[in-house]
Coordinates of C-alpha atoms and ligand atoms in Angstrom, one line a residue:
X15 CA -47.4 150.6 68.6
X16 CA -50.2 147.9 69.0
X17 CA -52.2 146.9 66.3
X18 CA -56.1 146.9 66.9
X19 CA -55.9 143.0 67.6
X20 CA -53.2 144.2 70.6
X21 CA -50.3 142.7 69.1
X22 CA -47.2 145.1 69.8
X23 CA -45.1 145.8 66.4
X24 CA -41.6 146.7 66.8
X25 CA -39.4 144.9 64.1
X26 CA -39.4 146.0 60.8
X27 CA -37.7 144.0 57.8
X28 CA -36.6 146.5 54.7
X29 CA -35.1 144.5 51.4
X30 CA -32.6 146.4 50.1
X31 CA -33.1 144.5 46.4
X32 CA -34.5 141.7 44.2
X33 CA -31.1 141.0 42.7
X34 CA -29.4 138.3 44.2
X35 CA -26.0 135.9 43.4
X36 CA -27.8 132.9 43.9
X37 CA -31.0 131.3 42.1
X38 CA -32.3 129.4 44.5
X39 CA -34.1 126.4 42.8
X40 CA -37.3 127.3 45.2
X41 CA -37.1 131.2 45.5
X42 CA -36.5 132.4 42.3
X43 CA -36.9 131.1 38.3
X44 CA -33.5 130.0 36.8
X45 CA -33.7 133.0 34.5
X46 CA -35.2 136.3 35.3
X47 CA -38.4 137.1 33.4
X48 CA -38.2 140.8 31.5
X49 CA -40.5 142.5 34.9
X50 CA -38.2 141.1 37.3
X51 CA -35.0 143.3 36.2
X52 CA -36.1 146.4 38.5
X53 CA -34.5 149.7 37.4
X54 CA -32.4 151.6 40.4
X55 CA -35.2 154.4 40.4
X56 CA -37.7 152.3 41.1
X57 CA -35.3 151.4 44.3
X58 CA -35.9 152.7 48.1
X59 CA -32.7 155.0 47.8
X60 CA -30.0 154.8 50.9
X61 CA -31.6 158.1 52.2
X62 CA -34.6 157.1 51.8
X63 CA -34.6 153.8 53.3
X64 CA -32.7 155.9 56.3
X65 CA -35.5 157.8 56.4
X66 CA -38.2 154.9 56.6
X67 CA -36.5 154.2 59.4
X68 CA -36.6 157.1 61.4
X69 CA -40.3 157.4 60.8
X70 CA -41.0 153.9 62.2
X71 CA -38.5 154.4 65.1
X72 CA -41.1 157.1 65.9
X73 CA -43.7 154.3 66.2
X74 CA -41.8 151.7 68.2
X75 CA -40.0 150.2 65.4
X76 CA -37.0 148.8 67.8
X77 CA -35.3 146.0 65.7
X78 CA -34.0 146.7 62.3
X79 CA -33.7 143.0 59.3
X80 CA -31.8 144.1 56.0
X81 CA -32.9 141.4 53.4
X82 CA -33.5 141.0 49.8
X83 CA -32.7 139.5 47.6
X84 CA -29.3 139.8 48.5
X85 CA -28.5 142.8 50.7
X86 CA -25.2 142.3 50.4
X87 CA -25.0 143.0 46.5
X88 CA -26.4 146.6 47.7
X89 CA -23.4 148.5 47.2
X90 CA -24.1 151.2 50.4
X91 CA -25.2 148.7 52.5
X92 CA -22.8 149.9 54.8
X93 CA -23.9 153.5 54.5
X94 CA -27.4 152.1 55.3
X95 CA -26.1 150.5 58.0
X96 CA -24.3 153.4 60.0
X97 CA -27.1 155.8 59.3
X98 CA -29.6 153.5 60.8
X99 CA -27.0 152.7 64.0
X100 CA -27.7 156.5 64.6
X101 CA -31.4 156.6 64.4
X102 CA -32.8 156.7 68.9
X103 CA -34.8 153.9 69.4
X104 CA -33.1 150.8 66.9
X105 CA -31.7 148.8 69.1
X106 CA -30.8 146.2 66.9
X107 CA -29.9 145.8 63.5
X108 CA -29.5 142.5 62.1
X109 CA -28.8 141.1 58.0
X110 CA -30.3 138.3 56.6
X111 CA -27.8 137.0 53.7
X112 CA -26.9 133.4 51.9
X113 CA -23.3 134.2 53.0
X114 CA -21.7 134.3 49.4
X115 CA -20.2 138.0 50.3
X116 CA -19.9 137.7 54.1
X117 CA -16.2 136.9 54.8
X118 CA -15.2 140.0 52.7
X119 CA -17.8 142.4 54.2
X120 CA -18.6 140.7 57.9
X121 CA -15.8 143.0 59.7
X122 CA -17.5 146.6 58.3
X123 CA -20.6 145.4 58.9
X124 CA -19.9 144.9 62.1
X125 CA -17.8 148.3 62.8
X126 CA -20.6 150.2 61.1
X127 CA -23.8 148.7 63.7
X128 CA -25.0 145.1 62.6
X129 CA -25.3 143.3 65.8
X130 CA -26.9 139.5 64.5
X131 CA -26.7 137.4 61.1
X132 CA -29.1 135.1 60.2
X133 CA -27.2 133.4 57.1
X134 CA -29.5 130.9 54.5
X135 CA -28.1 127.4 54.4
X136 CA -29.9 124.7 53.4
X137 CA -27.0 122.1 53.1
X138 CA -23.5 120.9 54.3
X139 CA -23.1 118.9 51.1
X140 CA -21.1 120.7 48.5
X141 CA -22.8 119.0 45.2
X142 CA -26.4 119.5 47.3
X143 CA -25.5 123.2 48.2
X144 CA -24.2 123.9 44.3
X145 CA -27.5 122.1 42.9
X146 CA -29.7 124.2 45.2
X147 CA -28.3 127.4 44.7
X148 CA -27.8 126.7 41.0
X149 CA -24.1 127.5 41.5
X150 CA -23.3 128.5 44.9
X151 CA -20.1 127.4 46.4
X152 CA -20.6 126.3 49.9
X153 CA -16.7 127.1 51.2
X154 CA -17.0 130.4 50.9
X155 CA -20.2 130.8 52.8
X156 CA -18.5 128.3 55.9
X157 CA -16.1 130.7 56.0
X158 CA -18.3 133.7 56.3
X159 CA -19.9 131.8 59.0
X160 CA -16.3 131.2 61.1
X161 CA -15.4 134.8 60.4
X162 CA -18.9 136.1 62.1
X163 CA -18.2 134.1 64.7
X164 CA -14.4 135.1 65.5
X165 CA -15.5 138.7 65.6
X166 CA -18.4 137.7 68.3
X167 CA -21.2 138.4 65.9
X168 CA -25.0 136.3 67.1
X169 CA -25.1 133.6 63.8
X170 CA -28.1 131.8 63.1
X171 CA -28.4 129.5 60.5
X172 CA -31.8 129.1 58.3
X173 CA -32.7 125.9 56.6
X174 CA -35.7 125.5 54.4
X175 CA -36.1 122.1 53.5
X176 CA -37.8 120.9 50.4
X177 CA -38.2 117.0 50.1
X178 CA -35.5 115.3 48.8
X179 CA -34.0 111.8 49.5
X180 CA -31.0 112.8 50.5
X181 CA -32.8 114.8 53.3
X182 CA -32.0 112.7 56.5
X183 CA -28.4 112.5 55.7
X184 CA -28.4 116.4 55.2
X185 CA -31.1 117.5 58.0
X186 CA -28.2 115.2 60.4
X187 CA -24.7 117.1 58.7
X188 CA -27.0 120.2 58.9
X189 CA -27.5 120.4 62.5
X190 CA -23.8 119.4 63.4
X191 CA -23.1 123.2 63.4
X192 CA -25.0 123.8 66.4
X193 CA -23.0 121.1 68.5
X194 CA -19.7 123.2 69.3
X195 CA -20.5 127.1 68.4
X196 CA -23.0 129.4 69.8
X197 CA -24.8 128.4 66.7
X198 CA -28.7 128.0 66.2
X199 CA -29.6 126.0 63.1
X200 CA -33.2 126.8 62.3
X201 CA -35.5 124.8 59.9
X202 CA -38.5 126.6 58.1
X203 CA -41.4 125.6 56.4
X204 CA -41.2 126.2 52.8
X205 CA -44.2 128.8 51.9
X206 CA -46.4 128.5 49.1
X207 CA -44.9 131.8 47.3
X208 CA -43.7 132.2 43.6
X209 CA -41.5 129.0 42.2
X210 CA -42.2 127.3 45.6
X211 CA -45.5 126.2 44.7
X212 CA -43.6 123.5 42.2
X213 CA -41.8 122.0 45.7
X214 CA -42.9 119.9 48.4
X215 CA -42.0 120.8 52.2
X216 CA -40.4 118.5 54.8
X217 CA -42.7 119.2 58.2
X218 CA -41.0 119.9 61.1
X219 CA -42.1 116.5 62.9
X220 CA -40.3 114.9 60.3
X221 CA -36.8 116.7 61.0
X222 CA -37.9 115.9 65.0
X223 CA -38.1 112.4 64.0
X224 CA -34.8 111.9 62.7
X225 CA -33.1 113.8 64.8
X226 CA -34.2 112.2 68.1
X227 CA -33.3 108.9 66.5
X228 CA -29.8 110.2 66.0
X229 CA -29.9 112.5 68.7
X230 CA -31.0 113.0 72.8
X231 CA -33.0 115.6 71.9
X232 CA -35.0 118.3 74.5
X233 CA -37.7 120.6 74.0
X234 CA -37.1 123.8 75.5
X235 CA -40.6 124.5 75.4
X236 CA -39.6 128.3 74.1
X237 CA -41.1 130.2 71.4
X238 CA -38.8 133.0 70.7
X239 CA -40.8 135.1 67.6
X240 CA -41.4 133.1 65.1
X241 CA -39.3 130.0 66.2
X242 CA -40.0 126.8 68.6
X243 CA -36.3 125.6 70.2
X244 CA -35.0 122.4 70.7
X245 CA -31.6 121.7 72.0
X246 CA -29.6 118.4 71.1
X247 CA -28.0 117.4 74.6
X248 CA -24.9 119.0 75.8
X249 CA -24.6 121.2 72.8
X250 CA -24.0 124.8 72.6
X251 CA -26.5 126.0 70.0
X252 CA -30.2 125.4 69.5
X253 CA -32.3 123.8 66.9
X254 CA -35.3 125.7 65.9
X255 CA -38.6 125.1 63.8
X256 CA -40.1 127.9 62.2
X257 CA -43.9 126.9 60.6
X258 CA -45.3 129.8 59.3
X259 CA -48.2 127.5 57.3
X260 CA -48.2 124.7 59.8
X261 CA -48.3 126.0 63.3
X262 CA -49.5 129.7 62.6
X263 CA -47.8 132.2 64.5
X264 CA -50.0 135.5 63.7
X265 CA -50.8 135.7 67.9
X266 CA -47.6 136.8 68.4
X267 CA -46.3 138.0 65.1
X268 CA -44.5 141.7 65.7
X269 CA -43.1 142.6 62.4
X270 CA -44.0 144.4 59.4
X271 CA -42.2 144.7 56.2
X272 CA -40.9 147.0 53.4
X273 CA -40.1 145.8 49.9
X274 CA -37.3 146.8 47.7
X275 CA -39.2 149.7 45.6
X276 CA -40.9 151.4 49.5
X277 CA -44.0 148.6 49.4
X278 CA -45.0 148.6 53.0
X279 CA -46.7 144.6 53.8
X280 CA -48.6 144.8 57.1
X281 CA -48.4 140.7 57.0
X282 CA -45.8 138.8 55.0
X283 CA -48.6 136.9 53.1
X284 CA -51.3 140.3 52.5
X285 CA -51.2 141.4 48.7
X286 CA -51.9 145.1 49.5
X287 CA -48.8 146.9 50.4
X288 CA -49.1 151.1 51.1
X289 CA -46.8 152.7 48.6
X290 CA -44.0 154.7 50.6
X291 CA -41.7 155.6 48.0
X292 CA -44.5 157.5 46.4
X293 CA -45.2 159.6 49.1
X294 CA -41.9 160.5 49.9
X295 CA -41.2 161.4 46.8
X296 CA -44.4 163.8 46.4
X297 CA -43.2 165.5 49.2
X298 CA -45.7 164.3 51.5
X299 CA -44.9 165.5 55.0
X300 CA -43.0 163.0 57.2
X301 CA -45.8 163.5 59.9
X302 CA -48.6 162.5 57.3
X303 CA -46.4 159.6 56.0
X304 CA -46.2 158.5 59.6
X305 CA -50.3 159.0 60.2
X306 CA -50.5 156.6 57.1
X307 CA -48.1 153.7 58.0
X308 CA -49.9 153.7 61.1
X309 CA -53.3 153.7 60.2
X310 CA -52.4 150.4 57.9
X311 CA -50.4 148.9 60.8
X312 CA -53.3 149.2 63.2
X313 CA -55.7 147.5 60.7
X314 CA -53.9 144.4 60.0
X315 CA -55.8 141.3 59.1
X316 CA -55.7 139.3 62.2
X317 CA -54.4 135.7 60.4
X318 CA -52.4 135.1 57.4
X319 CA -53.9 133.5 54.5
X320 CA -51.3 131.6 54.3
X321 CA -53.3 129.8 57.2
X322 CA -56.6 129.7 55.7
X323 CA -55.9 127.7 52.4
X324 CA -52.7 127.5 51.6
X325 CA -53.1 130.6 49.4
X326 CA -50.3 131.5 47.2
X327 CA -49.0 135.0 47.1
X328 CA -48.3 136.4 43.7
X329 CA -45.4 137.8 44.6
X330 CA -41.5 135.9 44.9
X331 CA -39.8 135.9 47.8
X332 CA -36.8 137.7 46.6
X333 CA -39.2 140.9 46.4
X334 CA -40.5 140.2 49.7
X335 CA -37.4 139.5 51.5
X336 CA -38.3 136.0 53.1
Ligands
SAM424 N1 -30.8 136.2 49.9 C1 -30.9 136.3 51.3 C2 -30.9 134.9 51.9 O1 -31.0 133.9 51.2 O2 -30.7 134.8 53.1 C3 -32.1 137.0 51.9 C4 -33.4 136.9 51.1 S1 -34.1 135.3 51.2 C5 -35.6 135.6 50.3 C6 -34.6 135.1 52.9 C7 -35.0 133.8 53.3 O3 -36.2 133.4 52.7 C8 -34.0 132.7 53.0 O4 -33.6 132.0 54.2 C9 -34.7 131.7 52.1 O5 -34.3 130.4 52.3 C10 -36.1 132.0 52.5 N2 -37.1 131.6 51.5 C11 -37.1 131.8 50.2 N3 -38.2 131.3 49.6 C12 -39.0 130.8 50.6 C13 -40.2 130.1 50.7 N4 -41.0 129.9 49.7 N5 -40.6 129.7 51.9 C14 -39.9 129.8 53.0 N6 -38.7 130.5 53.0 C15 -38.2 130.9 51.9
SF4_425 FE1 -31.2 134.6 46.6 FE2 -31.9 134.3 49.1 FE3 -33.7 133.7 47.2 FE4 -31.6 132.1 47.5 S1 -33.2 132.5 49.0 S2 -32.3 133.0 45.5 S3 -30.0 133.5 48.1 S4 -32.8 135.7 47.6

């Protein structure tokens, strides 16, 4: 479907939980506050979430992003998984994760329909990575990323940079991935949501900068989505620069999103979200549910706030899903 500004939506991103492994130092506080423990109830269920799906399938959803928190703590993910490979008209369904449980889970995932995986990494420095993460071990996330690879799965890898001396050194290790694998490494602009507000982000001409000291570097001059490529010469990935707040890409922006508890966000930055879970639950007809998501699609805002001040949203990105 098109929304009234003509933009054509057809990627929906559903977070399959708040919980997460990690604490990342700019997505979520070191110690959950009371709210932030969400009760399973208050959860999209699996047939639910299924469900979702089909409905927006009906309205030219074509690509599918499971996210979270971490979606790979959600204990049917693969459930989730096969029943949306069956749903006519997802062509693609793809996991966003920090990598912690891929090595384990990558080959299932893989068997039951995911087709890409975008995996968080925001260092090649062990002691960075732990710090960061507030206790992630880098290892085991490299070798969720080889594994993806052997079994031919599409990796990207997302970098959000916050400043940091030890930046250069890492924005240089960082992109080494890209060199030798079919391997994009994309930075993005920190966004002004939840615990981020306390950090500072590294623009994009920055990394450019110090990577075309290092580095022959050639704009491809393609926005794909959200991100602007580069390519360091002779490699076999790409680099790519994704700035939601700097270089605002609401002109093209397809997507719409569904949080963990069935909060549909027309725009990743809106506050008002159409509650879903509600009116699946009152036995609302699948038709009328339909009518509704569509009706709040069509009226999205045509720009994000994001773009007019700065604004902060109330929410964290573990609810939202990134
Ligand atoms: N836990 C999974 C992961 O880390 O990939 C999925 C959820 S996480 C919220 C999704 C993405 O959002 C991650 O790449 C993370 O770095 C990014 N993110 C978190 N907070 C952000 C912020 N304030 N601005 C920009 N990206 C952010
Ligand atoms: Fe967890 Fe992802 Fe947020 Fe890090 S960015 S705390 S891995 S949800």
């Amino acid at each position: 479907m098109k929304d009234k500004y003509g933009r054509e939506i057809d990627y929906l991103r559903i977070s399959l939980t708040t919980s997460c492994n990690l604490r990342c130092i700019y997505c979520m506080p070191e110690l959950l506050e009371k709210e932030s423990n969400i009760s399973n109830e208050k959860l999209l269920t699996k047939d639910e979430i299924i469900k979702i799906t089909d409905i927006f399938s009906k309205i030219g959803i074509k690509k599918i992003r499971l996210t979270g928190g971490e979606p790979l703590l959600r204990e049917e993910i693969n459930e989730i998984i096969a029943g949306i490979n069956k749903i006519e008209g997802i062509k693609e369904i793809c996991l966003t994760t920090n990598g912690i449980l891929l090595e384990k889970n990558i080959e299932e995932l893989k068997k039951n329909g995911l087709t890409r995986v975008n995996i968080s990494l925001d260092t090649v420095d062990e002691d960075e990575y732990f710090k960061i993460t507030r206790g992630g071990n880098l290892k085991t996330v490299l070798k969720g990323i080889e594994k993806a690879i052997e079994l031919g799965i599409k990796v990207k890898i997302n970098t959000v940079l916050i400043e940091s001396p030890k930046n250069q050194k890492n924005i240089l290790d960082i992109v080494k991935l890209s060199l030798n694998e079919n391997i994009d490494v994309r930075f993005i602009e920190l966004m002004p949501i939840g615990v981020a507000k306390n950090f500072k982000k590294v623009n994009a001409e920055k990394v450019i900068e110090i990577l075309s000291k290092e580095y022959e570097l050639e704009n491809l001059e393609h926005f794909e989505g959200t991100s602007r490529y580069y390519k360091i010469k002779n490699s076999t990935g790409r680099i790519g620069f994704i700035n939601p707040i700097s270089q605002c890409f609401c002109e093209s922006c397809n997507r719409v999103r569904i949080t963990s508890q069935g909060g549909l966000k027309n725009c990743l930055s809106s506050k008002m979200e159409v509650n879903i879970i509600e009116l699946l639950r009152e036995n609302i007809s699948l038709d009328e549910i339909r009518d509704i998501i569509e009706k709040n699609i069509f009226n999205r805002n045509e720009k994000s706030i994001f773009e007019e001040k700065e604004q902060s949203v109330q929410k964290k990105m573990n609810e939202i899903g990134g």
